[in-house]
């Protein structure tokens, strides 16, 4: 590498902006995270068959090198292009619910072993494993388990596996080139409402424009907004595991809303 600029750290990994010998600008993550880097690279390549993502330049045992994405301010027009692009990504589909690579969200491992249907996958591969890690009071655990028992009943119309980002909060959408570029995926075959619910959880500039364009390209099934809390259970549990009880109230509010469906 010709030069490198330190950008700080995230989840225990050093971040750099670098220039390669051939003049290309790159974004570099450095750390002993070979499985995490391999998973991220696999997800980016898979999503990149359909959507705008950084190019994977190198995925090694101690570093992940991606093409540099120049950021720009979001706009209504970019949000609409992103909404249509996200719908096309989801519609590209997946072989099943899961993925052939190990999953990670932040530094936490996720089981991507395929399951026969989405409610079973979501319960056994996403919600219950993180519930066991969350160290919640017994009464909270029991309430979450009651919600899990209702997944098949409240999941809405059966849909084929979608090709989803899997961790689609606003920080993982870079505005560049007049649209949104996807970064840091937890990509797998899942339910498309999961990505929409994640955008809703933490907000996104011009989210109404994103969703409006998405609906024009591929309308979600009726009742999807009522199912948003169902799809937010997993990311809220992740935040409880990573950051503690500050997210407990949000989680339990979502659980009660699922039980009320």
PDB file of C-alpha atoms in Angstrom:
ATOM      1  CA  UNK A   1       0.000   0.000   0.000  1.00  0.00           C
ATOM      2  CA  UNK A   2       1.378   3.391  -0.990  1.00  0.00           C
ATOM      3  CA  UNK A   3      -0.136   5.281   1.957  1.00  0.00           C
ATOM      4  CA  UNK A   4      -2.626   4.791   4.791  1.00  0.00           C
ATOM      5  CA  UNK A   5      -4.618   7.163   7.005  1.00  0.00           C
ATOM      6  CA  UNK A   6      -5.917   5.987  10.358  1.00  0.00           C
ATOM      7  CA  UNK A   7      -9.692   6.307  10.788  1.00  0.00           C
ATOM      8  CA  UNK A   8      -9.980   4.965  14.312  1.00  0.00           C
ATOM      9  CA  UNK A   9     -11.476   1.652  15.374  1.00  0.00           C
ATOM     10  CA  UNK A  10     -14.799  -0.176  15.416  1.00  0.00           C
ATOM     11  CA  UNK A  11     -15.659  -3.449  17.191  1.00  0.00           C
ATOM     12  CA  UNK A  12     -11.983  -3.951  17.977  1.00  0.00           C
ATOM     13  CA  UNK A  13     -10.757  -3.516  14.395  1.00  0.00           C
ATOM     14  CA  UNK A  14      -8.537  -0.729  13.124  1.00  0.00           C
ATOM     15  CA  UNK A  15      -9.927   1.220  10.190  1.00  0.00           C
ATOM     16  CA  UNK A  16      -7.841   2.899   7.507  1.00  0.00           C
ATOM     17  CA  UNK A  17      -8.238   4.831   4.299  1.00  0.00           C
ATOM     18  CA  UNK A  18      -5.458   3.760   1.966  1.00  0.00           C
ATOM     19  CA  UNK A  19      -4.040   4.227  -1.506  1.00  0.00           C
ATOM     20  CA  UNK A  20      -2.771   1.161  -3.345  1.00  0.00           C
ATOM     21  CA  UNK A  21       0.327   1.137  -5.531  1.00  0.00           C
ATOM     22  CA  UNK A  22      -1.893   1.404  -8.615  1.00  0.00           C
ATOM     23  CA  UNK A  23      -3.555   4.563  -7.244  1.00  0.00           C
ATOM     24  CA  UNK A  24      -6.861   3.039  -6.159  1.00  0.00           C
ATOM     25  CA  UNK A  25      -8.365   4.358  -2.921  1.00  0.00           C
ATOM     26  CA  UNK A  26      -9.468   1.654  -0.486  1.00  0.00           C
ATOM     27  CA  UNK A  27     -11.084   1.187   2.901  1.00  0.00           C
ATOM     28  CA  UNK A  28      -9.240  -1.269   5.148  1.00  0.00           C
ATOM     29  CA  UNK A  29     -10.324  -3.164   8.254  1.00  0.00           C
ATOM     30  CA  UNK A  30      -7.464  -4.720  10.218  1.00  0.00           C
ATOM     31  CA  UNK A  31      -7.690  -7.279  13.014  1.00  0.00           C
ATOM     32  CA  UNK A  32      -7.636 -10.969  13.838  1.00  0.00           C
ATOM     33  CA  UNK A  33     -11.091 -11.572  12.387  1.00  0.00           C
ATOM     34  CA  UNK A  34     -10.642 -14.001   9.508  1.00  0.00           C
ATOM     35  CA  UNK A  35     -14.098 -15.608   9.776  1.00  0.00           C
ATOM     36  CA  UNK A  36     -15.805 -12.243  10.141  1.00  0.00           C
ATOM     37  CA  UNK A  37     -13.939 -10.808   7.157  1.00  0.00           C
ATOM     38  CA  UNK A  38     -14.630 -13.886   5.031  1.00  0.00           C
ATOM     39  CA  UNK A  39     -18.330 -13.700   5.902  1.00  0.00           C
ATOM     40  CA  UNK A  40     -18.541 -10.005   5.078  1.00  0.00           C
ATOM     41  CA  UNK A  41     -16.724 -10.524   1.789  1.00  0.00           C
ATOM     42  CA  UNK A  42     -19.024 -13.380   0.793  1.00  0.00           C
ATOM     43  CA  UNK A  43     -22.075 -11.295   1.618  1.00  0.00           C
ATOM     44  CA  UNK A  44     -20.814  -8.267  -0.315  1.00  0.00           C
ATOM     45  CA  UNK A  45     -20.067 -10.344  -3.394  1.00  0.00           C
ATOM     46  CA  UNK A  46     -23.504 -11.967  -3.248  1.00  0.00           C
ATOM     47  CA  UNK A  47     -25.371  -8.697  -2.758  1.00  0.00           C
ATOM     48  CA  UNK A  48     -23.152  -7.096  -5.395  1.00  0.00           C
ATOM     49  CA  UNK A  49     -24.601  -9.372  -8.066  1.00  0.00           C
ATOM     50  CA  UNK A  50     -27.675  -7.129  -7.879  1.00  0.00           C
ATOM     51  CA  UNK A  51     -27.022  -4.057  -5.700  1.00  0.00           C
ATOM     52  CA  UNK A  52     -24.404  -1.323  -5.308  1.00  0.00           C
ATOM     53  CA  UNK A  53     -21.733  -2.412  -2.823  1.00  0.00           C
ATOM     54  CA  UNK A  54     -17.993  -1.765  -2.432  1.00  0.00           C
ATOM     55  CA  UNK A  55     -15.720  -4.058  -4.421  1.00  0.00           C
ATOM     56  CA  UNK A  56     -13.909  -6.673  -2.350  1.00  0.00           C
ATOM     57  CA  UNK A  57     -10.236  -6.076  -3.174  1.00  0.00           C
ATOM     58  CA  UNK A  58      -8.810  -8.515  -0.618  1.00  0.00           C
ATOM     59  CA  UNK A  59     -10.211 -10.694   2.152  1.00  0.00           C
ATOM     60  CA  UNK A  60      -7.369 -12.136   4.220  1.00  0.00           C
ATOM     61  CA  UNK A  61      -6.952 -13.625   7.687  1.00  0.00           C
ATOM     62  CA  UNK A  62      -6.161 -10.272   9.275  1.00  0.00           C
ATOM     63  CA  UNK A  63      -7.592  -7.668   6.923  1.00  0.00           C
ATOM     64  CA  UNK A  64     -10.463  -6.808   4.616  1.00  0.00           C
ATOM     65  CA  UNK A  65      -9.759  -4.358   1.798  1.00  0.00           C
ATOM     66  CA  UNK A  66     -12.683  -2.734  -0.014  1.00  0.00           C
ATOM     67  CA  UNK A  67     -12.929  -0.085  -2.696  1.00  0.00           C
ATOM     68  CA  UNK A  68     -13.378   3.407  -1.241  1.00  0.00           C
ATOM     69  CA  UNK A  69     -16.911   4.790  -1.561  1.00  0.00           C
ATOM     70  CA  UNK A  70     -16.957   8.605  -1.743  1.00  0.00           C
ATOM     71  CA  UNK A  71     -19.838   9.859   0.388  1.00  0.00           C
ATOM     72  CA  UNK A  72     -22.288  12.592  -0.572  1.00  0.00           C
ATOM     73  CA  UNK A  73     -25.313  14.138   1.162  1.00  0.00           C
ATOM     74  CA  UNK A  74     -28.558  12.151   0.852  1.00  0.00           C
ATOM     75  CA  UNK A  75     -31.321  13.513  -1.348  1.00  0.00           C
ATOM     76  CA  UNK A  76     -34.921  12.646  -2.130  1.00  0.00           C
ATOM     77  CA  UNK A  77     -33.947  11.465  -5.616  1.00  0.00           C
ATOM     78  CA  UNK A  78     -31.164   9.246  -4.249  1.00  0.00           C
ATOM     79  CA  UNK A  79     -33.575   7.798  -1.680  1.00  0.00           C
ATOM     80  CA  UNK A  80     -36.050   6.871  -4.398  1.00  0.00           C
ATOM     81  CA  UNK A  81     -33.329   5.185  -6.456  1.00  0.00           C
ATOM     82  CA  UNK A  82     -32.219   3.316  -3.367  1.00  0.00           C
ATOM     83  CA  UNK A  83     -35.788   2.157  -2.651  1.00  0.00           C
ATOM     84  CA  UNK A  84     -36.146   0.713  -6.130  1.00  0.00           C
ATOM     85  CA  UNK A  85     -32.695  -0.888  -5.917  1.00  0.00           C
ATOM     86  CA  UNK A  86     -33.521  -2.482  -2.552  1.00  0.00           C
ATOM     87  CA  UNK A  87     -36.729  -3.975  -3.955  1.00  0.00           C
ATOM     88  CA  UNK A  88     -34.818  -5.445  -6.908  1.00  0.00           C
ATOM     89  CA  UNK A  89     -32.217  -6.884  -4.523  1.00  0.00           C
ATOM     90  CA  UNK A  90     -34.892  -8.585  -2.440  1.00  0.00           C
ATOM     91  CA  UNK A  91     -36.649  -9.872  -5.526  1.00  0.00           C
ATOM     92  CA  UNK A  92     -33.425 -11.494  -6.774  1.00  0.00           C
ATOM     93  CA  UNK A  93     -34.065 -14.131  -4.147  1.00  0.00           C
ATOM     94  CA  UNK A  94     -31.959 -16.759  -2.423  1.00  0.00           C
ATOM     95  CA  UNK A  95     -31.712 -20.572  -2.581  1.00  0.00           C
ATOM     96  CA  UNK A  96     -33.228 -20.865   0.894  1.00  0.00           C
ATOM     97  CA  UNK A  97     -33.531 -19.265   4.308  1.00  0.00           C
ATOM     98  CA  UNK A  98     -29.926 -19.035   5.462  1.00  0.00           C
ATOM     99  CA  UNK A  99     -26.571 -18.881   3.679  1.00  0.00           C
ATOM    100  CA  UNK A 100     -23.622 -21.160   2.840  1.00  0.00           C
ATOM    101  CA  UNK A 101     -21.224 -19.011   4.900  1.00  0.00           C
ATOM    102  CA  UNK A 102     -21.060 -18.369   8.669  1.00  0.00           C
ATOM    103  CA  UNK A 103     -23.012 -15.300   9.746  1.00  0.00           C
ATOM    104  CA  UNK A 104     -21.924 -12.405  11.948  1.00  0.00           C
ATOM    105  CA  UNK A 105     -23.576  -9.235  13.183  1.00  0.00           C
ATOM    106  CA  UNK A 106     -20.983  -6.852  14.599  1.00  0.00           C
ATOM    107  CA  UNK A 107     -18.660  -9.396  16.288  1.00  0.00           C
ATOM    108  CA  UNK A 108     -21.444 -11.800  17.261  1.00  0.00           C
ATOM    109  CA  UNK A 109     -21.751 -15.096  15.359  1.00  0.00           C
ATOM    110  CA  UNK A 110     -25.045 -16.027  13.729  1.00  0.00           C
ATOM    111  CA  UNK A 111     -26.073 -19.488  12.579  1.00  0.00           C
ATOM    112  CA  UNK A 112     -26.857 -19.394   8.845  1.00  0.00           C
ATOM    113  CA  UNK A 113     -27.732 -23.092   8.592  1.00  0.00           C
ATOM    114  CA  UNK A 114     -30.777 -23.245   6.289  1.00  0.00           C
ATOM    115  CA  UNK A 115     -34.238 -23.908   7.672  1.00  0.00           C
ATOM    116  CA  UNK A 116     -37.336 -25.013   5.811  1.00  0.00           C
ATOM    117  CA  UNK A 117     -39.426 -21.891   6.370  1.00  0.00           C
ATOM    118  CA  UNK A 118     -38.857 -18.348   7.592  1.00  0.00           C
ATOM    119  CA  UNK A 119     -40.637 -18.543  10.988  1.00  0.00           C
ATOM    120  CA  UNK A 120     -38.534 -21.596  11.898  1.00  0.00           C
ATOM    121  CA  UNK A 121     -35.344 -19.929  10.653  1.00  0.00           C
ATOM    122  CA  UNK A 122     -36.067 -16.689  12.497  1.00  0.00           C
ATOM    123  CA  UNK A 123     -36.886 -18.458  15.744  1.00  0.00           C
ATOM    124  CA  UNK A 124     -34.062 -21.004  15.814  1.00  0.00           C
ATOM    125  CA  UNK A 125     -31.245 -19.094  14.091  1.00  0.00           C
ATOM    126  CA  UNK A 126     -31.885 -15.509  15.165  1.00  0.00           C
ATOM    127  CA  UNK A 127     -34.168 -14.848  18.131  1.00  0.00           C
ATOM    128  CA  UNK A 128     -33.644 -17.785  20.501  1.00  0.00           C
ATOM    129  CA  UNK A 129     -29.814 -17.854  20.318  1.00  0.00           C
ATOM    130  CA  UNK A 130     -29.618 -14.157  21.159  1.00  0.00           C
ATOM    131  CA  UNK A 131     -32.278 -14.506  23.838  1.00  0.00           C
ATOM    132  CA  UNK A 132     -29.960 -16.998  25.569  1.00  0.00           C
ATOM    133  CA  UNK A 133     -27.104 -14.480  25.384  1.00  0.00           C
ATOM    134  CA  UNK A 134     -29.123 -11.477  26.570  1.00  0.00           C
ATOM    135  CA  UNK A 135     -29.267 -12.329  30.312  1.00  0.00           C
ATOM    136  CA  UNK A 136     -32.777 -10.983  30.692  1.00  0.00           C
ATOM    137  CA  UNK A 137     -34.948 -11.554  33.774  1.00  0.00           C
ATOM    138  CA  UNK A 138     -36.874 -14.839  33.747  1.00  0.00           C
ATOM    139  CA  UNK A 139     -40.201 -13.058  33.247  1.00  0.00           C
ATOM    140  CA  UNK A 140     -38.864 -11.284  30.144  1.00  0.00           C
ATOM    141  CA  UNK A 141     -37.486 -14.531  28.750  1.00  0.00           C
ATOM    142  CA  UNK A 142     -40.857 -16.210  29.187  1.00  0.00           C
ATOM    143  CA  UNK A 143     -42.603 -13.370  27.356  1.00  0.00           C
ATOM    144  CA  UNK A 144     -40.178 -13.538  24.436  1.00  0.00           C
ATOM    145  CA  UNK A 145     -40.654 -17.311  24.247  1.00  0.00           C
ATOM    146  CA  UNK A 146     -44.429 -16.775  24.091  1.00  0.00           C
ATOM    147  CA  UNK A 147     -43.898 -14.437  21.155  1.00  0.00           C
ATOM    148  CA  UNK A 148     -41.655 -16.997  19.432  1.00  0.00           C
ATOM    149  CA  UNK A 149     -44.447 -19.569  19.678  1.00  0.00           C
ATOM    150  CA  UNK A 150     -46.619 -17.220  17.611  1.00  0.00           C
ATOM    151  CA  UNK A 151     -44.147 -16.612  14.773  1.00  0.00           C
ATOM    152  CA  UNK A 152     -45.801 -18.957  12.271  1.00  0.00           C
ATOM    153  CA  UNK A 153     -49.197 -17.464  13.083  1.00  0.00           C
ATOM    154  CA  UNK A 154     -48.240 -13.789  12.752  1.00  0.00           C
ATOM    155  CA  UNK A 155     -45.554 -13.878  10.023  1.00  0.00           C
ATOM    156  CA  UNK A 156     -48.003 -12.934   7.263  1.00  0.00           C
ATOM    157  CA  UNK A 157     -48.318 -14.449   3.796  1.00  0.00           C
ATOM    158  CA  UNK A 158     -45.678 -17.021   2.866  1.00  0.00           C
ATOM    159  CA  UNK A 159     -43.000 -15.515   0.618  1.00  0.00           C
ATOM    160  CA  UNK A 160     -39.965 -17.066  -1.071  1.00  0.00           C
ATOM    161  CA  UNK A 161     -36.540 -16.354   0.440  1.00  0.00           C
ATOM    162  CA  UNK A 162     -35.351 -12.823  -0.342  1.00  0.00           C
ATOM    163  CA  UNK A 163     -31.768 -11.721  -0.819  1.00  0.00           C
ATOM    164  CA  UNK A 164     -31.403  -9.402   2.176  1.00  0.00           C
ATOM    165  CA  UNK A 165     -28.702  -7.247   3.738  1.00  0.00           C
ATOM    166  CA  UNK A 166     -29.601  -8.464   7.211  1.00  0.00           C
ATOM    167  CA  UNK A 167     -28.298  -5.475   9.239  1.00  0.00           C
ATOM    168  CA  UNK A 168     -29.797  -2.567   7.330  1.00  0.00           C
ATOM    169  CA  UNK A 169     -29.616   0.346   9.721  1.00  0.00           C
ATOM    170  CA  UNK A 170     -28.804   3.839   8.462  1.00  0.00           C
ATOM    171  CA  UNK A 171     -25.088   3.506   9.252  1.00  0.00           C
ATOM    172  CA  UNK A 172     -24.824   0.673   6.747  1.00  0.00           C
ATOM    173  CA  UNK A 173     -26.182   2.761   3.862  1.00  0.00           C
ATOM    174  CA  UNK A 174     -23.614   5.094   2.279  1.00  0.00           C
ATOM    175  CA  UNK A 175     -25.018   7.782   0.019  1.00  0.00           C
ATOM    176  CA  UNK A 176     -22.877   7.846  -3.111  1.00  0.00           C
ATOM    177  CA  UNK A 177     -23.374   8.066  -6.854  1.00  0.00           C
ATOM    178  CA  UNK A 178     -26.939   9.282  -6.510  1.00  0.00           C
ATOM    179  CA  UNK A 179     -28.187   6.265  -4.546  1.00  0.00           C
ATOM    180  CA  UNK A 180     -27.493   4.158  -1.485  1.00  0.00           C
ATOM    181  CA  UNK A 181     -24.488   1.819  -1.332  1.00  0.00           C
ATOM    182  CA  UNK A 182     -24.747  -1.154   1.019  1.00  0.00           C
ATOM    183  CA  UNK A 183     -21.904  -1.857   3.462  1.00  0.00           C
ATOM    184  CA  UNK A 184     -21.267  -4.154   6.463  1.00  0.00           C
ATOM    185  CA  UNK A 185     -23.876  -6.778   5.564  1.00  0.00           C
ATOM    186  CA  UNK A 186     -25.094  -9.764   7.517  1.00  0.00           C
ATOM    187  CA  UNK A 187     -26.371 -11.079   4.200  1.00  0.00           C
ATOM    188  CA  UNK A 188     -28.486 -14.213   3.910  1.00  0.00           C
ATOM    189  CA  UNK A 189     -31.668 -15.563   2.452  1.00  0.00           C
ATOM    190  CA  UNK A 190     -34.365 -14.145   4.687  1.00  0.00           C
ATOM    191  CA  UNK A 191     -37.619 -12.214   4.760  1.00  0.00           C
ATOM    192  CA  UNK A 192     -37.583  -8.884   2.942  1.00  0.00           C
ATOM    193  CA  UNK A 193     -39.620  -7.257   5.697  1.00  0.00           C
ATOM    194  CA  UNK A 194     -36.585  -7.721   7.965  1.00  0.00           C
ATOM    195  CA  UNK A 195     -34.608  -5.108   6.023  1.00  0.00           C
ATOM    196  CA  UNK A 196     -37.583  -2.727   5.943  1.00  0.00           C
ATOM    197  CA  UNK A 197     -38.124  -3.113   9.694  1.00  0.00           C
ATOM    198  CA  UNK A 198     -34.446  -2.415  10.381  1.00  0.00           C
ATOM    199  CA  UNK A 199     -34.613   0.824   8.405  1.00  0.00           C
ATOM    200  CA  UNK A 200     -37.681   1.770  10.452  1.00  0.00           C
ATOM    201  CA  UNK A 201     -36.005   0.929  13.766  1.00  0.00           C
ATOM    202  CA  UNK A 202     -33.200   3.485  13.607  1.00  0.00           C
ATOM    203  CA  UNK A 203     -34.458   5.769  10.853  1.00  0.00           C
ATOM    204  CA  UNK A 204     -32.969   6.802   7.514  1.00  0.00           C
ATOM    205  CA  UNK A 205     -32.936  10.137   5.675  1.00  0.00           C
ATOM    206  CA  UNK A 206     -35.921  10.369   3.332  1.00  0.00           C
ATOM    207  CA  UNK A 207     -37.229   7.011   4.531  1.00  0.00           C
ATOM    208  CA  UNK A 208     -40.712   7.838   3.225  1.00  0.00           C
ATOM    209  CA  UNK A 209     -39.234   8.273  -0.250  1.00  0.00           C
ATOM    210  CA  UNK A 210     -37.314   4.996   0.049  1.00  0.00           C
ATOM    211  CA  UNK A 211     -40.444   3.080   1.042  1.00  0.00           C
ATOM    212  CA  UNK A 212     -42.612   4.793  -1.563  1.00  0.00           C
ATOM    213  CA  UNK A 213     -40.233   3.829  -4.373  1.00  0.00           C
ATOM    214  CA  UNK A 214     -39.909   0.318  -2.924  1.00  0.00           C
ATOM    215  CA  UNK A 215     -43.693  -0.096  -3.018  1.00  0.00           C
ATOM    216  CA  UNK A 216     -43.788   1.009  -6.645  1.00  0.00           C
ATOM    217  CA  UNK A 217     -41.153  -1.561  -7.584  1.00  0.00           C
ATOM    218  CA  UNK A 218     -42.431  -4.486  -5.474  1.00  0.00           C
ATOM    219  CA  UNK A 219     -45.208  -3.804  -2.952  1.00  0.00           C
ATOM    220  CA  UNK A 220     -44.827  -5.549   0.423  1.00  0.00           C
ATOM    221  CA  UNK A 221     -47.643  -7.862   1.488  1.00  0.00           C
ATOM    222  CA  UNK A 222     -50.642  -6.327   3.211  1.00  0.00           C
ATOM    223  CA  UNK A 223     -50.117  -5.733   6.910  1.00  0.00           C
ATOM    224  CA  UNK A 224     -46.345  -5.440   6.729  1.00  0.00           C
ATOM    225  CA  UNK A 225     -46.267  -2.335   8.901  1.00  0.00           C
ATOM    226  CA  UNK A 226     -48.071  -4.185  11.706  1.00  0.00           C
ATOM    227  CA  UNK A 227     -45.401  -6.892  11.474  1.00  0.00           C
ATOM    228  CA  UNK A 228     -42.493  -4.460  11.903  1.00  0.00           C
ATOM    229  CA  UNK A 229     -42.087  -5.300  15.645  1.00  0.00           C
ATOM    230  CA  UNK A 230     -41.770  -8.989  14.774  1.00  0.00           C
ATOM    231  CA  UNK A 231     -38.776  -8.304  12.553  1.00  0.00           C
ATOM    232  CA  UNK A 232     -37.251  -5.918  15.088  1.00  0.00           C
ATOM    233  CA  UNK A 233     -37.004  -8.550  17.829  1.00  0.00           C
ATOM    234  CA  UNK A 234     -33.669  -9.844  16.590  1.00  0.00           C
ATOM    235  CA  UNK A 235     -31.844  -6.506  16.178  1.00  0.00           C
ATOM    236  CA  UNK A 236     -33.176  -5.354  19.540  1.00  0.00           C
ATOM    237  CA  UNK A 237     -31.890  -8.534  21.176  1.00  0.00           C
ATOM    238  CA  UNK A 238     -28.521  -7.958  19.491  1.00  0.00           C
ATOM    239  CA  UNK A 239     -28.404  -4.500  21.048  1.00  0.00           C
ATOM    240  CA  UNK A 240     -29.283  -5.884  24.470  1.00  0.00           C
ATOM    241  CA  UNK A 241     -26.413  -8.370  24.144  1.00  0.00           C
ATOM    242  CA  UNK A 242     -23.932  -5.737  22.940  1.00  0.00           C
ATOM    243  CA  UNK A 243     -24.970  -2.715  24.980  1.00  0.00           C
ATOM    244  CA  UNK A 244     -27.019  -3.979  27.907  1.00  0.00           C
ATOM    245  CA  UNK A 245     -30.294  -2.996  29.504  1.00  0.00           C
ATOM    246  CA  UNK A 246     -30.706   0.364  27.774  1.00  0.00           C
ATOM    247  CA  UNK A 247     -32.454  -1.493  24.947  1.00  0.00           C
ATOM    248  CA  UNK A 248     -34.578  -3.741  27.184  1.00  0.00           C
ATOM    249  CA  UNK A 249     -37.621  -1.463  27.183  1.00  0.00           C
ATOM    250  CA  UNK A 250     -37.629  -1.246  23.392  1.00  0.00           C
ATOM    251  CA  UNK A 251     -37.315  -5.006  23.111  1.00  0.00           C
ATOM    252  CA  UNK A 252     -40.134  -5.756  25.522  1.00  0.00           C
ATOM    253  CA  UNK A 253     -42.387  -3.172  23.874  1.00  0.00           C
ATOM    254  CA  UNK A 254     -41.823  -4.970  20.532  1.00  0.00           C
ATOM    255  CA  UNK A 255     -42.549  -8.315  22.206  1.00  0.00           C
ATOM    256  CA  UNK A 256     -45.861  -7.051  23.558  1.00  0.00           C
ATOM    257  CA  UNK A 257     -46.802  -5.717  20.129  1.00  0.00           C
ATOM    258  CA  UNK A 258     -46.061  -9.119  18.572  1.00  0.00           C
ATOM    259  CA  UNK A 259     -48.227 -10.817  21.175  1.00  0.00           C
ATOM    260  CA  UNK A 260     -51.035  -8.388  20.300  1.00  0.00           C
ATOM    261  CA  UNK A 261     -50.991  -9.219  16.575  1.00  0.00           C
TER     262      UNK A 261
END
